[in-house]
């Protein structure tokens, strides 16, 4: 699992497709502009972006934030990221409070079917 807390963290996903990096960068830019770069994204308002790369990451995220991606997820929205080359991804926003959310990006083939139906 790769946590991206600020725009400055974008280099952590340099190995991913450009479309995925762009999507994450746009979300992080909004968070930095609206909530500041001096926030603690884990405890303060705003939130962060997380990239899940394997099934163990899903389990870790579920334990960390009590988000159940497989049984009854309730994302605010689901976007599809279709790079010209390389694997496809989904991006889902989960609001954990009125002003705190997590954008979860994961490979399309790892995305639970119940999320794909949203």
GROMACS .gro file of N, CA, C and O in nm:
model
  472
    1UNK      N    1   0.084  -0.117   0.000
    1UNK     CA    2   0.000   0.000   0.000
    1UNK      C    3   0.089   0.124   0.000
    1UNK      O    4   0.185   0.131   0.076
    2UNK      N    5   0.057   0.215  -0.088
    2UNK     CA    6   0.133   0.340  -0.098
    2UNK      C    7   0.042   0.454  -0.057
    2UNK      O    8  -0.060   0.479  -0.122
    3UNK      N    9   0.076   0.522   0.052
    3UNK     CA   10  -0.001   0.638   0.097
    3UNK      C   11   0.061   0.763   0.039
    3UNK      O   12   0.181   0.786   0.052
    4UNK      N   13  -0.022   0.842  -0.026
    4UNK     CA   14   0.020   0.971  -0.080
    4UNK      C   15  -0.052   1.078   0.002
    4UNK      O   16  -0.174   1.092  -0.007
    5UNK      N   17   0.026   1.151   0.080
    5UNK     CA   18  -0.033   1.248   0.171
    5UNK      C   19  -0.034   1.390   0.115
    5UNK      O   20  -0.122   1.469   0.145
    6UNK      N   21   0.067   1.422   0.035
    6UNK     CA   22   0.085   1.556  -0.020
    6UNK      C   23   0.130   1.545  -0.166
    6UNK      O   24   0.178   1.441  -0.209
    7UNK      N   25   0.122   1.656  -0.240
    7UNK     CA   26   0.172   1.660  -0.377
    7UNK      C   27   0.317   1.614  -0.382
    7UNK      O   28   0.358   1.543  -0.474
    8UNK      N   29   0.394   1.650  -0.282
    8UNK     CA   30   0.536   1.614  -0.280
    8UNK      C   31   0.560   1.463  -0.275
    8UNK      O   32   0.671   1.417  -0.301
    9UNK      N   33   0.457   1.385  -0.246
    9UNK     CA   34   0.471   1.239  -0.239
    9UNK      C   35   0.454   1.170  -0.374
    9UNK      O   36   0.468   1.049  -0.384
   10UNK      N   37   0.423   1.246  -0.477
   10UNK     CA   38   0.388   1.187  -0.606
   10UNK      C   39   0.501   1.100  -0.664
   10UNK      O   40   0.476   1.005  -0.738
   11UNK      N   41   0.625   1.129  -0.627
   11UNK     CA   42   0.737   1.048  -0.678
   11UNK      C   43   0.730   0.902  -0.631
   11UNK      O   44   0.792   0.815  -0.691
   12UNK      N   45   0.652   0.874  -0.526
   12UNK     CA   46   0.638   0.737  -0.479
   12UNK      C   47   0.570   0.646  -0.581
   12UNK      O   48   0.580   0.524  -0.571
   13UNK      N   49   0.499   0.708  -0.677
   13UNK     CA   50   0.429   0.626  -0.777
   13UNK      C   51   0.484   0.651  -0.918
   13UNK      O   52   0.412   0.633  -1.017
   14UNK      N   53   0.610   0.687  -0.926
   14UNK     CA   54   0.673   0.711  -1.056
   14UNK      C   55   0.669   0.587  -1.145
   14UNK      O   56   0.673   0.599  -1.267
   15UNK      N   57   0.658   0.470  -1.086
   15UNK     CA   58   0.656   0.345  -1.161
   15UNK      C   59   0.519   0.314  -1.223
   15UNK      O   60   0.508   0.224  -1.305
   16UNK      N   61   0.417   0.389  -1.186
   16UNK     CA   62   0.283   0.364  -1.240
   16UNK      C   63   0.257   0.444  -1.367
   16UNK      O   64   0.331   0.538  -1.398
   17UNK      N   65   0.151   0.410  -1.436
   17UNK     CA   66   0.115   0.475  -1.562
   17UNK      C   67   0.089   0.623  -1.540
   17UNK      O   68   0.042   0.665  -1.434
   18UNK      N   69   0.116   0.703  -1.642
   18UNK     CA   70   0.099   0.848  -1.634
   18UNK      C   71  -0.044   0.887  -1.595
   18UNK      O   72  -0.064   0.980  -1.516
   19UNK      N   73  -0.143   0.819  -1.648
   19UNK     CA   74  -0.282   0.854  -1.616
   19UNK      C   75  -0.311   0.835  -1.467
   19UNK      O   76  -0.387   0.912  -1.408
   20UNK      N   77  -0.254   0.735  -1.407
   20UNK     CA   78  -0.272   0.711  -1.264
   20UNK      C   79  -0.202   0.821  -1.185
   20UNK      O   80  -0.258   0.876  -1.090
   21UNK      N   81  -0.081   0.855  -1.225
   21UNK     CA   82  -0.007   0.962  -1.157
   21UNK      C   83  -0.082   1.094  -1.167
   21UNK      O   84  -0.092   1.169  -1.070
   22UNK      N   85  -0.135   1.123  -1.285
   22UNK     CA   86  -0.210   1.247  -1.306
   22UNK      C   87  -0.334   1.252  -1.218
   22UNK      O   88  -0.364   1.355  -1.156
   23UNK      N   89  -0.407   1.144  -1.211
   23UNK     CA   90  -0.527   1.138  -1.128
   23UNK      C   91  -0.491   1.164  -0.982
   23UNK      O   92  -0.556   1.246  -0.914
   24UNK      N   93  -0.390   1.096  -0.932
   24UNK     CA   94  -0.348   1.114  -0.793
   24UNK      C   95  -0.299   1.257  -0.769
   24UNK      O   96  -0.332   1.317  -0.666
   25UNK      N   97  -0.223   1.310  -0.863
   25UNK     CA   98  -0.171   1.446  -0.849
   25UNK      C   99  -0.284   1.549  -0.840
   25UNK      O  100  -0.278   1.641  -0.758
   26UNK      N  101  -0.386   1.533  -0.922
   26UNK     CA  102  -0.499   1.626  -0.918
   26UNK      C  103  -0.569   1.622  -0.782
   26UNK      O  104  -0.604   1.725  -0.725
   27UNK      N  105  -0.590   1.503  -0.729
   27UNK     CA  106  -0.654   1.489  -0.598
   27UNK      C  107  -0.567   1.548  -0.488
   27UNK      O  108  -0.618   1.621  -0.400
   28UNK      N  109  -0.438   1.521  -0.492
   28UNK     CA  110  -0.347   1.574  -0.389
   28UNK      C  111  -0.336   1.725  -0.397
   28UNK      O  112  -0.326   1.793  -0.294
   29UNK      N  113  -0.341   1.779  -0.517
   29UNK     CA  114  -0.335   1.924  -0.534
   29UNK      C  115  -0.455   1.989  -0.466
   29UNK      O  116  -0.440   2.090  -0.395
   30UNK      N  117  -0.571   1.933  -0.485
   30UNK     CA  118  -0.691   1.986  -0.419
   30UNK      C  119  -0.676   1.979  -0.267
   30UNK      O  120  -0.706   2.076  -0.196
   31UNK      N  121  -0.631   1.866  -0.217
   31UNK     CA  122  -0.615   1.851  -0.071
   31UNK      C  123  -0.514   1.952  -0.017
   31UNK      O  124  -0.539   2.015   0.087
   32UNK      N  125  -0.401   1.968  -0.084
   32UNK     CA  126  -0.299   2.063  -0.038
   32UNK      C  127  -0.351   2.206  -0.042
   32UNK      O  128  -0.328   2.284   0.051
   33UNK      N  129  -0.423   2.241  -0.149
   33UNK     CA  130  -0.474   2.378  -0.162
   33UNK      C  131  -0.585   2.407  -0.062
   33UNK      O  132  -0.591   2.516  -0.004
   34UNK      N  133  -0.672   2.313  -0.039
   34UNK     CA  134  -0.788   2.336   0.048
   34UNK      C  135  -0.758   2.318   0.196
   34UNK      O  136  -0.817   2.385   0.280
   35UNK      N  137  -0.667   2.228   0.229
   35UNK     CA  138  -0.642   2.195   0.370
   35UNK      C  139  -0.501   2.229   0.416
   35UNK      O  140  -0.471   2.217   0.534
   36UNK      N  141  -0.414   2.268   0.324
   36UNK     CA  142  -0.279   2.309   0.359
   36UNK      C  143  -0.179   2.196   0.360
   36UNK      O  144  -0.214   2.080   0.381
   37UNK      N  145  -0.055   2.232   0.337
   37UNK     CA  146   0.052   2.132   0.337
   37UNK      C  147   0.109   2.109   0.477
   37UNK      O  148   0.195   2.023   0.494
   38UNK      N  149   0.060   2.184   0.573
   38UNK     CA  150   0.106   2.165   0.710
   38UNK      C  151   0.011   2.078   0.791
   38UNK      O  152   0.028   2.060   0.911
   39UNK      N  153  -0.091   2.020   0.724
   39UNK     CA  154  -0.186   1.934   0.793
   39UNK      C  155  -0.125   1.797   0.819
   39UNK      O  156  -0.029   1.757   0.754
   40UNK      N  157  -0.183   1.725   0.912
   40UNK     CA  158  -0.150   1.584   0.931
   40UNK      C  159  -0.264   1.507   0.864
   40UNK      O  160  -0.372   1.495   0.920
   41UNK      N  161  -0.241   1.457   0.743
   41UNK     CA  162  -0.350   1.394   0.666
   41UNK      C  163  -0.413   1.273   0.732
   41UNK      O  164  -0.520   1.231   0.693
   42UNK      N  165  -0.348   1.217   0.832
   42UNK     CA  166  -0.405   1.101   0.898
   42UNK      C  167  -0.504   1.144   1.007
   42UNK      O  168  -0.606   1.078   1.028
   43UNK      N  169  -0.477   1.256   1.074
   43UNK     CA  170  -0.562   1.297   1.186
   43UNK      C  171  -0.640   1.426   1.162
   43UNK      O  172  -0.740   1.449   1.227
   44UNK      N  173  -0.594   1.512   1.072
   44UNK     CA  174  -0.662   1.638   1.047
   44UNK      C  175  -0.766   1.623   0.936
   44UNK      O  176  -0.784   1.517   0.879
   45UNK      N  177  -0.830   1.733   0.902
   45UNK     CA  178  -0.928   1.733   0.795
   45UNK      C  179  -0.861   1.711   0.660
   45UNK      O  180  -0.742   1.730   0.643
   46UNK      N  181  -0.940   1.673   0.563
   46UNK     CA  182  -0.889   1.653   0.427
   46UNK      C  183  -0.888   1.507   0.391
   46UNK      O  184  -0.987   1.451   0.345
   47UNK      N  185  -0.777   1.443   0.411
   47UNK     CA  186  -0.762   1.303   0.377
   47UNK      C  187  -0.638   1.280   0.294
   47UNK      O  188  -0.544   1.360   0.297
   48UNK      N  189  -0.637   1.171   0.219
   48UNK     CA  190  -0.521   1.136   0.139
   48UNK      C  191  -0.559   1.039   0.029
   48UNK      O  192  -0.674   0.995   0.020
   49UNK      N  193  -0.462   1.004  -0.054
   49UNK     CA  194  -0.479   0.909  -0.163
   49UNK      C  195  -0.399   0.785  -0.127
   49UNK      O  196  -0.287   0.794  -0.076
   50UNK      N  197  -0.455   0.670  -0.155
   50UNK     CA  198  -0.385   0.545  -0.129
   50UNK      C  199  -0.390   0.460  -0.256
   50UNK      O  200  -0.493   0.453  -0.323
   51UNK      N  201  -0.277   0.400  -0.288
   51UNK     CA  202  -0.267   0.308  -0.402
   51UNK      C  203  -0.256   0.167  -0.345
   51UNK      O  204  -0.166   0.138  -0.266
   52UNK      N  205  -0.348   0.082  -0.384
   52UNK     CA  206  -0.344  -0.058  -0.341
   52UNK      C  207  -0.288  -0.140  -0.456
   52UNK      O  208  -0.337  -0.130  -0.569
   53UNK      N  209  -0.187  -0.220  -0.427
   53UNK     CA  210  -0.119  -0.294  -0.534
   53UNK      C  211  -0.137  -0.444  -0.526
   53UNK      O  212  -0.106  -0.514  -0.622
   54UNK      N  213  -0.184  -0.496  -0.413
   54UNK     CA  214  -0.203  -0.639  -0.400
   54UNK      C  215  -0.316  -0.667  -0.300
   54UNK      O  216  -0.357  -0.577  -0.226
   55UNK      N  217  -0.368  -0.788  -0.297
   55UNK     CA  218  -0.481  -0.820  -0.208
   55UNK      C  219  -0.452  -0.794  -0.060
   55UNK      O  220  -0.542  -0.758   0.016
   56UNK      N  221  -0.328  -0.809  -0.019
   56UNK     CA  222  -0.294  -0.782   0.121
   56UNK      C  223  -0.316  -0.635   0.156
   56UNK      O  224  -0.350  -0.603   0.269
   57UNK      N  225  -0.297  -0.547   0.058
   57UNK     CA  226  -0.321  -0.404   0.080
   57UNK      C  227  -0.468  -0.377   0.111
   57UNK      O  228  -0.500  -0.289   0.192
   58UNK      N  229  -0.557  -0.450   0.046
   58UNK     CA  230  -0.700  -0.433   0.073
   58UNK      C  231  -0.729  -0.467   0.218
   58UNK      O  232  -0.799  -0.393   0.288
   59UNK      N  233  -0.675  -0.577   0.265
   59UNK     CA  234  -0.695  -0.619   0.404
   59UNK      C  235  -0.638  -0.516   0.500
   59UNK      O  236  -0.702  -0.481   0.599
   60UNK      N  237  -0.520  -0.466   0.471
   60UNK     CA  238  -0.456  -0.365   0.557
   60UNK      C  239  -0.541  -0.238   0.564
   60UNK      O  240  -0.561  -0.181   0.671
   61UNK      N  241  -0.593  -0.193   0.451
   61UNK     CA  242  -0.677  -0.074   0.449
   61UNK      C  243  -0.806  -0.096   0.528
   61UNK      O  244  -0.849  -0.009   0.604
   62UNK      N  245  -0.865  -0.213   0.513
   62UNK     CA  246  -0.987  -0.245   0.587
   62UNK      C  247  -0.963  -0.239   0.737
   62UNK      O  248  -1.046  -0.186   0.812
   63UNK      N  249  -0.849  -0.290   0.781
   63UNK     CA  250  -0.817  -0.288   0.923
   63UNK      C  251  -0.785  -0.147   0.972
   63UNK      O  252  -0.823  -0.109   1.082
   64UNK      N  253  -0.720  -0.068   0.889
   64UNK     CA  254  -0.679   0.067   0.927
   64UNK      C  255  -0.797   0.162   0.938
   64UNK      O  256  -0.805   0.242   1.032
   65UNK      N  257  -0.890   0.155   0.844
   65UNK     CA  258  -1.000   0.253   0.839
   65UNK      C  259  -1.139   0.191   0.849
   65UNK      O  260  -1.238   0.262   0.831
   66UNK      N  261  -1.147   0.063   0.872
   66UNK     CA  262  -1.276  -0.004   0.881
   66UNK      C  263  -1.360   0.017   0.755
   66UNK      O  264  -1.480   0.043   0.761
   67UNK      N  265  -1.294   0.011   0.640
   67UNK     CA  266  -1.361   0.020   0.511
   67UNK      C  267  -1.367  -0.121   0.454
   67UNK      O  268  -1.265  -0.184   0.431
   68UNK      N  269  -1.486  -0.170   0.432
   68UNK     CA  270  -1.503  -0.303   0.378
   68UNK      C  271  -1.525  -0.294   0.227
   68UNK      O  272  -1.633  -0.256   0.182
   69UNK      N  273  -1.423  -0.323   0.151
   69UNK     CA  274  -1.431  -0.311   0.005
   69UNK      C  275  -1.502  -0.427  -0.062
   69UNK      O  276  -1.541  -0.417  -0.177
   70UNK      N  277  -1.521  -0.537   0.009
   70UNK     CA  278  -1.575  -0.655  -0.057
   70UNK      C  279  -1.721  -0.685  -0.024
   70UNK      O  280  -1.791  -0.741  -0.106
   71UNK      N  281  -1.768  -0.649   0.092
   71UNK     CA  282  -1.904  -0.688   0.131
   71UNK      C  283  -2.007  -0.579   0.103
   71UNK      O  284  -2.104  -0.602   0.033
   72UNK      N  285  -1.989  -0.463   0.159
   72UNK     CA  286  -2.089  -0.358   0.142
   72UNK      C  287  -2.022  -0.221   0.136
   72UNK      O  288  -2.047  -0.137   0.222
   73UNK      N  289  -1.941  -0.198   0.036
   73UNK     CA  290  -1.872  -0.069   0.029
   73UNK      C  291  -1.968   0.042  -0.008
   73UNK      O  292  -2.071   0.019  -0.071
   74UNK      N  293  -1.936   0.162   0.036
   74UNK     CA  294  -2.022   0.276   0.004
   74UNK      C  295  -1.939   0.395  -0.045
   74UNK      O  296  -1.933   0.498   0.021
   75UNK      N  297  -1.876   0.380  -0.161
   75UNK     CA  298  -1.799   0.493  -0.213
   75UNK      C  299  -1.892   0.605  -0.260
   75UNK      O  300  -2.005   0.579  -0.302
   76UNK      N  301  -1.845   0.727  -0.250
   76UNK     CA  302  -1.920   0.841  -0.301
   76UNK      C  303  -1.925   0.838  -0.453
   76UNK      O  304  -2.024   0.877  -0.513
   77UNK      N  305  -1.815   0.796  -0.512
   77UNK     CA  306  -1.810   0.779  -0.657
   77UNK      C  307  -1.700   0.681  -0.692
   77UNK      O  308  -1.611   0.654  -0.611
   78UNK      N  309  -1.709   0.628  -0.813
   78UNK     CA  310  -1.605   0.541  -0.867
   78UNK      C  311  -1.569   0.593  -1.005
   78UNK      O  312  -1.656   0.612  -1.090
   79UNK      N  313  -1.441   0.622  -1.027
   79UNK     CA  314  -1.391   0.663  -1.158
   79UNK      C  315  -1.309   0.548  -1.216
   79UNK      O  316  -1.252   0.467  -1.142
   80UNK      N  317  -1.303   0.546  -1.346
   80UNK     CA  318  -1.222   0.446  -1.416
   80UNK      C  319  -1.106   0.517  -1.483
   80UNK      O  320  -1.126   0.620  -1.549
   81UNK      N  321  -0.988   0.461  -1.467
   81UNK     CA  322  -0.866   0.516  -1.526
   81UNK      C  323  -0.819   0.416  -1.631
   81UNK      O  324  -0.780   0.305  -1.597
   82UNK      N  325  -0.826   0.457  -1.758
   82UNK     CA  326  -0.791   0.369  -1.868
   82UNK      C  327  -0.672   0.425  -1.944
   82UNK      O  328  -0.688   0.496  -2.042
   83UNK      N  329  -0.551   0.392  -1.901
   83UNK     CA  330  -0.433   0.437  -1.976
   83UNK      C  331  -0.432   0.375  -2.116
   83UNK      O  332  -0.491   0.269  -2.138
   84UNK      N  333  -0.365   0.443  -2.209
   84UNK     CA  334  -0.353   0.388  -2.344
   84UNK      C  335  -0.283   0.253  -2.343
   84UNK      O  336  -0.318   0.163  -2.417
   85UNK      N  337  -0.181   0.243  -2.260
   85UNK     CA  338  -0.109   0.116  -2.244
   85UNK      C  339  -0.103   0.084  -2.095
   85UNK      O  340  -0.108   0.171  -2.011
   86UNK      N  341  -0.092  -0.040  -2.066
   86UNK     CA  342  -0.082  -0.081  -1.928
   86UNK      C  343  -0.218  -0.115  -1.869
   86UNK      O  344  -0.320  -0.103  -1.935
   87UNK      N  345  -0.217  -0.157  -1.744
   87UNK     CA  346  -0.342  -0.201  -1.681
   87UNK      C  347  -0.437  -0.084  -1.653
   87UNK      O  348  -0.395   0.030  -1.640
   88UNK      N  349  -0.564  -0.119  -1.644
   88UNK     CA  350  -0.666  -0.022  -1.607
   88UNK      C  351  -0.676  -0.016  -1.454
   88UNK      O  352  -0.638  -0.110  -1.385
   89UNK      N  353  -0.732   0.095  -1.405
   89UNK     CA  354  -0.746   0.117  -1.261
   89UNK      C  355  -0.883   0.172  -1.231
   89UNK      O  356  -0.952   0.224  -1.319
   90UNK      N  357  -0.921   0.163  -1.103
   90UNK     CA  358  -1.037   0.235  -1.054
   90UNK      C  359  -0.992   0.329  -0.943
   90UNK      O  360  -0.890   0.305  -0.877
   91UNK      N  361  -1.067   0.436  -0.925
   91UNK     CA  362  -1.043   0.531  -0.816
   91UNK      C  363  -1.176   0.554  -0.748
   91UNK      O  364  -1.274   0.589  -0.814
   92UNK      N  365  -1.181   0.532  -0.618
   92UNK     CA  366  -1.306   0.546  -0.542
   92UNK      C  367  -1.284   0.639  -0.425
   92UNK      O  368  -1.183   0.628  -0.355
   93UNK      N  369  -1.380   0.727  -0.402
   93UNK     CA  370  -1.375   0.817  -0.287
   93UNK      C  371  -1.462   0.762  -0.177
   93UNK      O  372  -1.582   0.736  -0.197
   94UNK      N  373  -1.402   0.743  -0.060
   94UNK     CA  374  -1.475   0.701   0.059
   94UNK      C  375  -1.467   0.814   0.160
   94UNK      O  376  -1.359   0.853   0.203
   95UNK      N  377  -1.583   0.869   0.196
   95UNK     CA  378  -1.588   0.973   0.298
   95UNK      C  379  -1.598   0.906   0.434
   95UNK      O  380  -1.689   0.827   0.459
   96UNK      N  381  -1.504   0.940   0.523
   96UNK     CA  382  -1.504   0.882   0.656
   96UNK      C  383  -1.566   0.977   0.757
   96UNK      O  384  -1.597   0.938   0.869
   97UNK      N  385  -1.581   1.103   0.719
   97UNK     CA  386  -1.653   1.203   0.797
   97UNK      C  387  -1.695   1.312   0.700
   97UNK      O  388  -1.672   1.301   0.580
   98UNK      N  389  -1.754   1.417   0.751
   98UNK     CA  390  -1.803   1.521   0.662
   98UNK      C  391  -1.691   1.595   0.590
   98UNK      O  392  -1.714   1.656   0.486
   99UNK      N  393  -1.571   1.591   0.643
   99UNK     CA  394  -1.460   1.664   0.582
   99UNK      C  395  -1.330   1.584   0.581
   99UNK      O  396  -1.221   1.638   0.596
  100UNK      N  397  -1.343   1.452   0.563
  100UNK     CA  398  -1.225   1.366   0.559
  100UNK      C  399  -1.255   1.247   0.469
  100UNK      O  400  -1.353   1.174   0.491
  101UNK      N  401  -1.173   1.228   0.369
  101UNK     CA  402  -1.195   1.118   0.277
  101UNK      C  403  -1.067   1.053   0.231
  101UNK      O  404  -0.958   1.109   0.244
  102UNK      N  405  -1.082   0.935   0.178
  102UNK     CA  406  -0.969   0.861   0.122
  102UNK      C  407  -1.005   0.825  -0.022
  102UNK      O  408  -1.113   0.772  -0.048
  103UNK      N  409  -0.915   0.857  -0.112
  103UNK     CA  410  -0.930   0.814  -0.251
  103UNK      C  411  -0.847   0.688  -0.267
  103UNK      O  412  -0.725   0.689  -0.245
  104UNK      N  413  -0.914   0.581  -0.302
  104UNK     CA  414  -0.849   0.451  -0.315
  104UNK      C  415  -0.834   0.420  -0.464
  104UNK      O  416  -0.933   0.413  -0.537
  105UNK      N  417  -0.710   0.403  -0.507
  105UNK     CA  418  -0.680   0.367  -0.646
  105UNK      C  419  -0.624   0.226  -0.645
  105UNK      O  420  -0.532   0.195  -0.569
  106UNK      N  421  -0.684   0.141  -0.729
  106UNK     CA  422  -0.635   0.004  -0.737
  106UNK      C  423  -0.657  -0.051  -0.877
  106UNK      O  424  -0.741   0.000  -0.950
  107UNK      N  425  -0.579  -0.152  -0.913
  107UNK     CA  426  -0.595  -0.211  -1.046
  107UNK      C  427  -0.739  -0.261  -1.065
  107UNK      O  428  -0.802  -0.313  -0.973
  108UNK      N  429  -0.787  -0.243  -1.186
  108UNK     CA  430  -0.924  -0.284  -1.220
  108UNK      C  431  -0.948  -0.431  -1.186
  108UNK      O  432  -1.052  -0.465  -1.131
  109UNK      N  433  -0.850  -0.514  -1.215
  109UNK     CA  434  -0.869  -0.658  -1.192
  109UNK      C  435  -0.871  -0.695  -1.043
  109UNK      O  436  -0.906  -0.806  -1.008
  110UNK      N  437  -0.832  -0.602  -0.956
  110UNK     CA  438  -0.840  -0.623  -0.811
  110UNK      C  439  -0.964  -0.559  -0.750
  110UNK      O  440  -0.995  -0.583  -0.634
  111UNK      N  441  -1.031  -0.476  -0.827
  111UNK     CA  442  -1.146  -0.403  -0.774
  111UNK      C  443  -1.263  -0.499  -0.752
  111UNK      O  444  -1.303  -0.569  -0.845
  112UNK      N  445  -1.316  -0.504  -0.630
  112UNK     CA  446  -1.430  -0.592  -0.605
  112UNK      C  447  -1.547  -0.560  -0.697
  112UNK      O  448  -1.576  -0.443  -0.725
  113UNK      N  449  -1.616  -0.664  -0.742
  113UNK     CA  450  -1.727  -0.648  -0.835
  113UNK      C  451  -1.835  -0.555  -0.782
  113UNK      O  452  -1.897  -0.482  -0.856
  114UNK      N  453  -1.857  -0.557  -0.651
  114UNK     CA  454  -1.960  -0.472  -0.593
  114UNK      C  455  -1.927  -0.323  -0.611
  114UNK      O  456  -2.018  -0.242  -0.627
  115UNK      N  457  -1.802  -0.289  -0.615
  115UNK     CA  458  -1.762  -0.150  -0.641
  115UNK      C  459  -1.779  -0.117  -0.788
  115UNK      O  460  -1.822  -0.007  -0.823
  116UNK      N  461  -1.749  -0.210  -0.875
  116UNK     CA  462  -1.764  -0.186  -1.019
  116UNK      C  463  -1.909  -0.159  -1.057
  116UNK      O  464  -1.936  -0.092  -1.157
  117UNK      N  465  -2.002  -0.208  -0.978
  117UNK     CA  466  -2.144  -0.187  -1.006
  117UNK      C  467  -2.194  -0.050  -0.960
  117UNK      O  468  -2.304  -0.013  -0.995
  118UNK      N  469  -2.116   0.021  -0.883
  118UNK     CA  470  -2.159   0.153  -0.831
  118UNK      C  471  -2.166   0.256  -0.940
  118UNK      O  472  -2.099   0.259  -1.034
   0.00000   0.00000   0.00000
